[in-house]
Short mmCIF file of C-alpha atoms in Angstrom, two decimals:
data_model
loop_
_atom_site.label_atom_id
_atom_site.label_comp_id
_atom_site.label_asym_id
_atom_site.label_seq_id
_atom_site.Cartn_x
_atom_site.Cartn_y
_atom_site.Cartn_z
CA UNK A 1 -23.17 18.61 20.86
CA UNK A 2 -22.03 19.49 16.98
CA UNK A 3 -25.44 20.69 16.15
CA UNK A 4 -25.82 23.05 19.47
CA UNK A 5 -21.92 24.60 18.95
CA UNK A 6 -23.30 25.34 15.03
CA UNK A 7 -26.50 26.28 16.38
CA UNK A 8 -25.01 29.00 18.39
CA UNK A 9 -22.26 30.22 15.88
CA UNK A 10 -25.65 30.82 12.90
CA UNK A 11 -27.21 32.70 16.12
CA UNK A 12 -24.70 34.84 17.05
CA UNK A 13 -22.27 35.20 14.08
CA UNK A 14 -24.83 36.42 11.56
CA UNK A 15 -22.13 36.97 8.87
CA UNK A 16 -21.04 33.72 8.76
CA UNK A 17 -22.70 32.36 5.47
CA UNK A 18 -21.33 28.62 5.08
CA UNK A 19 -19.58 26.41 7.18
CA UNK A 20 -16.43 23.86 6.01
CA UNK A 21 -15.81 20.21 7.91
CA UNK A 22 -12.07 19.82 8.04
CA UNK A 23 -12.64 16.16 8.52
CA UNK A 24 -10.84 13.12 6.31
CA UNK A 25 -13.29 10.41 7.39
CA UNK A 26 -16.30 12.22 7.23
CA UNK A 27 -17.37 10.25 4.71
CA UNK A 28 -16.13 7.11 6.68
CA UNK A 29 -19.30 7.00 8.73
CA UNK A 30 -22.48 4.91 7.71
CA UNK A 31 -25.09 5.74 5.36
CA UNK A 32 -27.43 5.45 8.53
CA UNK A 33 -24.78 8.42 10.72
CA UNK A 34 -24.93 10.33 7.26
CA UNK A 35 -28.83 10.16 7.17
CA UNK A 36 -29.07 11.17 10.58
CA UNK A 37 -26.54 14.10 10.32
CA UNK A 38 -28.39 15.61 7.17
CA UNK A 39 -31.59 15.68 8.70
CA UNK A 40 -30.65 17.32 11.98
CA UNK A 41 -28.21 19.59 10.07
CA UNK A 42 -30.88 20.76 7.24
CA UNK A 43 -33.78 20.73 10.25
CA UNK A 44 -31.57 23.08 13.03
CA UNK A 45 -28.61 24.30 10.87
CA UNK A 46 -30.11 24.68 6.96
CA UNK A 47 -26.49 27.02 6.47
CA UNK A 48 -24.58 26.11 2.87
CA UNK A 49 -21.50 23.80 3.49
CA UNK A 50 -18.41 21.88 1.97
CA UNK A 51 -16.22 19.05 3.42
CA UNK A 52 -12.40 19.12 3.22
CA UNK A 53 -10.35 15.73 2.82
CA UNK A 54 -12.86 13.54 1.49
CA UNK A 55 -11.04 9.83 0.49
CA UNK A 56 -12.21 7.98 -2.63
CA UNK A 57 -12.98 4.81 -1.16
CA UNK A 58 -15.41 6.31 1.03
CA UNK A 59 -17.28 7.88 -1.07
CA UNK A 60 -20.77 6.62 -2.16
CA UNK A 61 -23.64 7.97 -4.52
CA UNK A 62 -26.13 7.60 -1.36
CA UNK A 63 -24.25 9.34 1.38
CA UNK A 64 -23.04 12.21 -1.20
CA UNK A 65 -27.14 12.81 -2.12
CA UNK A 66 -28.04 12.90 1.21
CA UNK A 67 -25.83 15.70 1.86
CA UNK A 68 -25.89 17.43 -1.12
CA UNK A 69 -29.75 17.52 0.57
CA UNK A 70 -28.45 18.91 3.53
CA UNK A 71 -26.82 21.81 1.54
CA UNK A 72 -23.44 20.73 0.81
CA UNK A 73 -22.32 22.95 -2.56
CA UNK A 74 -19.00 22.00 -2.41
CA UNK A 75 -16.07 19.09 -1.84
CA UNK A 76 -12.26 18.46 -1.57
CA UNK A 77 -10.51 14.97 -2.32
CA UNK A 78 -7.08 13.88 -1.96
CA UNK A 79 -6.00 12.28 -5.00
CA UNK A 80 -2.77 12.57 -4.68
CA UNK A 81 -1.20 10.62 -7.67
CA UNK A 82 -2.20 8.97 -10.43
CA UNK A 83 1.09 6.71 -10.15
CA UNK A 84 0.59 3.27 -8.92
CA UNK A 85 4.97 3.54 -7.68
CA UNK A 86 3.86 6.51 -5.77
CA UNK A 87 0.79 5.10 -4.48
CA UNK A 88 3.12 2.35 -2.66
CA UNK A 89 5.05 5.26 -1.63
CA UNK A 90 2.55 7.01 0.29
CA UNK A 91 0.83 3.97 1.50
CA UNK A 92 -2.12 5.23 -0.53
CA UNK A 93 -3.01 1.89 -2.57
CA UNK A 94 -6.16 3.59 -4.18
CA UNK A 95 -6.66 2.29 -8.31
CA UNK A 96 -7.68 4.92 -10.42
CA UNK A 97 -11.13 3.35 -11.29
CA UNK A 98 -12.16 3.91 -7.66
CA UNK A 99 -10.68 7.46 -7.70
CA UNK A 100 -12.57 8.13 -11.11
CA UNK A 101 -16.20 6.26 -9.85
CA UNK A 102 -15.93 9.28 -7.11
CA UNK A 103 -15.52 12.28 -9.22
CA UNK A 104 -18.12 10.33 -11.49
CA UNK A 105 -20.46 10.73 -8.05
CA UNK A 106 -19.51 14.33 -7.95
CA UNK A 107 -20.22 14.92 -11.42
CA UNK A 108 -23.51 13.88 -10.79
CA UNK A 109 -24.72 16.63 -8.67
CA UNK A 110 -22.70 19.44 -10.90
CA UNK A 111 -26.11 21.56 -10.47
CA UNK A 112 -25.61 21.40 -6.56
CA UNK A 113 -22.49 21.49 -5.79
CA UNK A 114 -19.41 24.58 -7.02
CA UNK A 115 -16.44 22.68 -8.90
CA UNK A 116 -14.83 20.28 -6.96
CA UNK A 117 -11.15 20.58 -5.87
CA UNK A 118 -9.02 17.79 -5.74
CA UNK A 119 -5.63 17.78 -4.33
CA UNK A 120 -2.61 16.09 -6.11
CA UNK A 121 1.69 16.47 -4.96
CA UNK A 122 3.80 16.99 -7.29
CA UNK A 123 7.92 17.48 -6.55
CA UNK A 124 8.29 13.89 -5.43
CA UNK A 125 11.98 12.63 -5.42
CA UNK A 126 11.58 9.07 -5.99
CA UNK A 127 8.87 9.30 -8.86
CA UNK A 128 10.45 8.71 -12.52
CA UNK A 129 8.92 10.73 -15.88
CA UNK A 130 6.65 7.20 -16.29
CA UNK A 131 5.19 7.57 -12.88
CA UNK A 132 4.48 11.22 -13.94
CA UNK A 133 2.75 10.54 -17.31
CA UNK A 134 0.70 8.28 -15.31
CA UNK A 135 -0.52 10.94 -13.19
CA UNK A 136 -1.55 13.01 -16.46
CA UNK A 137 -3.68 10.09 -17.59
CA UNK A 138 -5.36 9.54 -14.95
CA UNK A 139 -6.33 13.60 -14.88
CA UNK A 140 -7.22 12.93 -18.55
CA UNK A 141 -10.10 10.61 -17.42
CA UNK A 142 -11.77 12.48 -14.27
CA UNK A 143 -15.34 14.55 -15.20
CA UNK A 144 -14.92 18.00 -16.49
CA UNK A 145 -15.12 20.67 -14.81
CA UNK A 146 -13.37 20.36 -12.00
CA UNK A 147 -10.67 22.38 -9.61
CA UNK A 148 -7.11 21.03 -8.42
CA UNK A 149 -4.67 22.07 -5.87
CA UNK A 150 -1.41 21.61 -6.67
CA UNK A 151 1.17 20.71 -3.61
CA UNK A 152 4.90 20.36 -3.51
CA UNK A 153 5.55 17.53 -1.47
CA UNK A 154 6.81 18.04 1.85
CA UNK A 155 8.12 15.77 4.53
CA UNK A 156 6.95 16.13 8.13
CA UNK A 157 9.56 15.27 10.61
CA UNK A 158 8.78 11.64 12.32
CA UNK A 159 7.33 9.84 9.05
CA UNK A 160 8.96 7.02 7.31
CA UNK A 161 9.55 9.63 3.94
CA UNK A 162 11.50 12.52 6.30
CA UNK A 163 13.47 9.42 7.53
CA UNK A 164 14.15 7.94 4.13
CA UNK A 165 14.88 11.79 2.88
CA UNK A 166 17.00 12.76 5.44
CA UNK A 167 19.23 9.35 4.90
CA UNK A 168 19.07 10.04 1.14
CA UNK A 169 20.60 13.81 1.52
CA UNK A 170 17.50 15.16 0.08
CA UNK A 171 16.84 16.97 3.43
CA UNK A 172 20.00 19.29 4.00
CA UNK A 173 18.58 21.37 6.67
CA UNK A 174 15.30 21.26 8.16
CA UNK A 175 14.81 25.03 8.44
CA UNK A 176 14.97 25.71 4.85
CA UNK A 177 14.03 22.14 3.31
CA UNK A 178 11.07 21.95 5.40
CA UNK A 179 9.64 24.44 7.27
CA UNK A 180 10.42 27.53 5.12
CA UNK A 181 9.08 25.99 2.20
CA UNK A 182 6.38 27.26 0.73
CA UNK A 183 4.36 23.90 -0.48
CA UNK A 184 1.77 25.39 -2.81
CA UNK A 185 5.33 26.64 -4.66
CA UNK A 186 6.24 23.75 -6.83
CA UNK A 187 9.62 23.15 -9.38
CA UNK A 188 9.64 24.61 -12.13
CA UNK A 189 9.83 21.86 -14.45
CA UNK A 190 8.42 20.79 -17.46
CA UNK A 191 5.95 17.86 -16.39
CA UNK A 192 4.70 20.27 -13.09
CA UNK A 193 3.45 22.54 -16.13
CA UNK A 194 1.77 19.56 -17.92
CA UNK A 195 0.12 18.87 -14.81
CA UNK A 196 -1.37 22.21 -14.68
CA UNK A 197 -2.16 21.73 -18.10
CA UNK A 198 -3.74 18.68 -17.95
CA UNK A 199 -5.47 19.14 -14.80
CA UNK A 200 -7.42 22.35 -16.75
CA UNK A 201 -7.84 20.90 -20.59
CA UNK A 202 -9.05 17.70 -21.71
CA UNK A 203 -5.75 17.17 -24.33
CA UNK A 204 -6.96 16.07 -27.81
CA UNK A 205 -5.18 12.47 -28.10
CA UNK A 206 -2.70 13.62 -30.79
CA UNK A 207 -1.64 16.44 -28.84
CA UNK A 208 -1.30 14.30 -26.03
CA UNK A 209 0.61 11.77 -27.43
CA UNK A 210 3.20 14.60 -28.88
CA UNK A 211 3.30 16.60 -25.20
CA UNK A 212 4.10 12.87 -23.08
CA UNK A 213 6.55 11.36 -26.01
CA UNK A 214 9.64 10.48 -24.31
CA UNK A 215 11.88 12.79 -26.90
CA UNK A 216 10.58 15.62 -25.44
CA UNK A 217 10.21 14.68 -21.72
CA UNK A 218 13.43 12.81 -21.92
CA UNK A 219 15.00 16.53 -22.89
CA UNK A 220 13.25 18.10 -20.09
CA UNK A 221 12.80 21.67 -21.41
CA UNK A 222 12.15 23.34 -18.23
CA UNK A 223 11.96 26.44 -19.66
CA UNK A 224 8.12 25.02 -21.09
CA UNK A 225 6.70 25.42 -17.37
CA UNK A 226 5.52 28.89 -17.34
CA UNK A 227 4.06 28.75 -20.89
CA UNK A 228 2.09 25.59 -19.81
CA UNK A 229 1.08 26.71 -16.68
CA UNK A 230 -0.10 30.17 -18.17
CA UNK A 231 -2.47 28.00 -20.07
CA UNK A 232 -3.44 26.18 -17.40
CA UNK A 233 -4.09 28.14 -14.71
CA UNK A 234 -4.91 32.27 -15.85
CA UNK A 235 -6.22 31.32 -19.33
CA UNK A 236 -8.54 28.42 -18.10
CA UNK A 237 -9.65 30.97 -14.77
CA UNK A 238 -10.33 33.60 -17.82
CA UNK A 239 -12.18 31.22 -19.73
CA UNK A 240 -14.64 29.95 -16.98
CA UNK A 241 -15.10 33.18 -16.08
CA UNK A 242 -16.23 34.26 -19.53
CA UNK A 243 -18.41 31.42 -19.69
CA UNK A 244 -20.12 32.43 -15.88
CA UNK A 245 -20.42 35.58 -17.40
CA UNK A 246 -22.72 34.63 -20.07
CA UNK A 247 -24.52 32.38 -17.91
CA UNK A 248 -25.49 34.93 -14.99
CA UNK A 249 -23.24 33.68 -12.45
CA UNK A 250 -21.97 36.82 -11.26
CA UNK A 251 -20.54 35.56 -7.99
CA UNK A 252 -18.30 33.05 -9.56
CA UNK A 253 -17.21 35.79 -11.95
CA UNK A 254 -15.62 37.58 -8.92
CA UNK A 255 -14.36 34.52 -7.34
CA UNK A 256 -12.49 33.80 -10.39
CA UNK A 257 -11.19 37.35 -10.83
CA UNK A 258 -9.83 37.35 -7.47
CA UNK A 259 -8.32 34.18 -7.77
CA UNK A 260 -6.84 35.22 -11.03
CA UNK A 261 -4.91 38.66 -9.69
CA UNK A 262 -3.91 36.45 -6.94
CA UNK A 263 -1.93 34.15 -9.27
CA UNK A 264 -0.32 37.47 -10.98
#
């Protein structure tokens, strides 16, 4: 059924030049599903595509080859934290070795597949600076290059955290606290513009060790977060583009430029 809807939408939508899975267990399936997808897909399909919402634990080196031979060029992962607190909090109990063996995977087929993106939340309530620092490490460790999404968290009415928020008084009014917010907008704090930071640069261990030092987080100069996340976000676009520019890659080059203006 899948491969006649995407068979007709290749035959009658000729603009449409890749396709994206919105699908969180996609990789959940087994290697034998995988194998069988791949082939139809690359057989009847053959059109470029990425999956959204892929979870660490599910991914493995032999499904991700065998679709990567299908013609997937690109990938999205929750990570989510790097906190093992926060973890607990979001009922999300995945270690960081398991989270860093699947952008190792990923890393693997660079020459295949675009940067990956990776998602992370930031603006949690109940996290402390430690849980936060935690979260840079574990950024610190992941295969370069890659692309993140930053989120500010937000609670959807009927879960456990809206519940726990709304008791806490850290939902005053739905309207504004939740579904006027604007989640890709995060505080503008001092760690938020480390994690931009962090999530662009590998930090030289010195500099590292000066940035996370509890005098300076401790003070929370705030007014560090545009600074850090000018460096992190239009300096490292600028840079990647300069670097696609002396490779060839034109098409990245314009990618990056639009994403660029966009943050402006």
């Amino acid at each position: 059924h899948v491969m006649e809807e995407l068979k007709y939408v290749r035959d009658n939508m000729p603009y449409i030049r890749y396709l994206v899975f919105d699908d969180d267990s996609f990789m959940d399936a087994s290697i034998d599903y995988i194998k069988d997808f791949s082939a139809q897909y690359k057989e009847k399909i053959g059109l470029p595509f990425m999956v959204t919402g892929f979870i660490p634990v599910t991914v493995t080196e032999d499904k991700t080859e065998a679709l990567v031979d299908a013609g997937l060029f690109n990938i999205r992962m929750g990570i989510q934290s790097g906190a093992q607190n926060t973890k607990r909090i979001y009922r999300r109990n995945i270690a960081d070795s398991v989270i860093v063996r699947a952008a190792t995977i990923f890393d693997k087929f660079r020459t295949n597949i675009r940067l990956p993106v990776y998602d992370m939340i930031l603006d949690n309530p109940w996290e402390t600076d430690d849980d936060r620092v935690e979260t840079m490490q574990l950024l610190q460790k992941l295969p370069r290059p890659f692309r993140i999404i930053f989120y500010s968290l937000t609670f959807f009415p009927g879960t456990d955290l809206y519940t726990r928020a709304k008791e806490e008084g850290i939902i005053q009014d739905d309207i504004r606290d939740i579904y006027q917010k604007d989640y890709l907008r995060v505080n503008r704090t001092y760690m938020n513009g480390l994690a931009y930071l962090f999530g662009a640069f590998r930090i030289p261990k010195p500099i590292e060790k000066v940035l996370l030092s509890p005098a300076i987080v401790k003070r929370k100069p705030d007014f560090l977060f545009y600074p850090l996340w000018f460096l992190g976000r239009p300096v490292y676009l600028g840079l990647q583009g300069l670097r696609d520019i002396f490779g060839g890659n034109f098409i990245r080059v314009n990618r990056y430029a639009r994403v660029l203006l966009r943050n402006f």
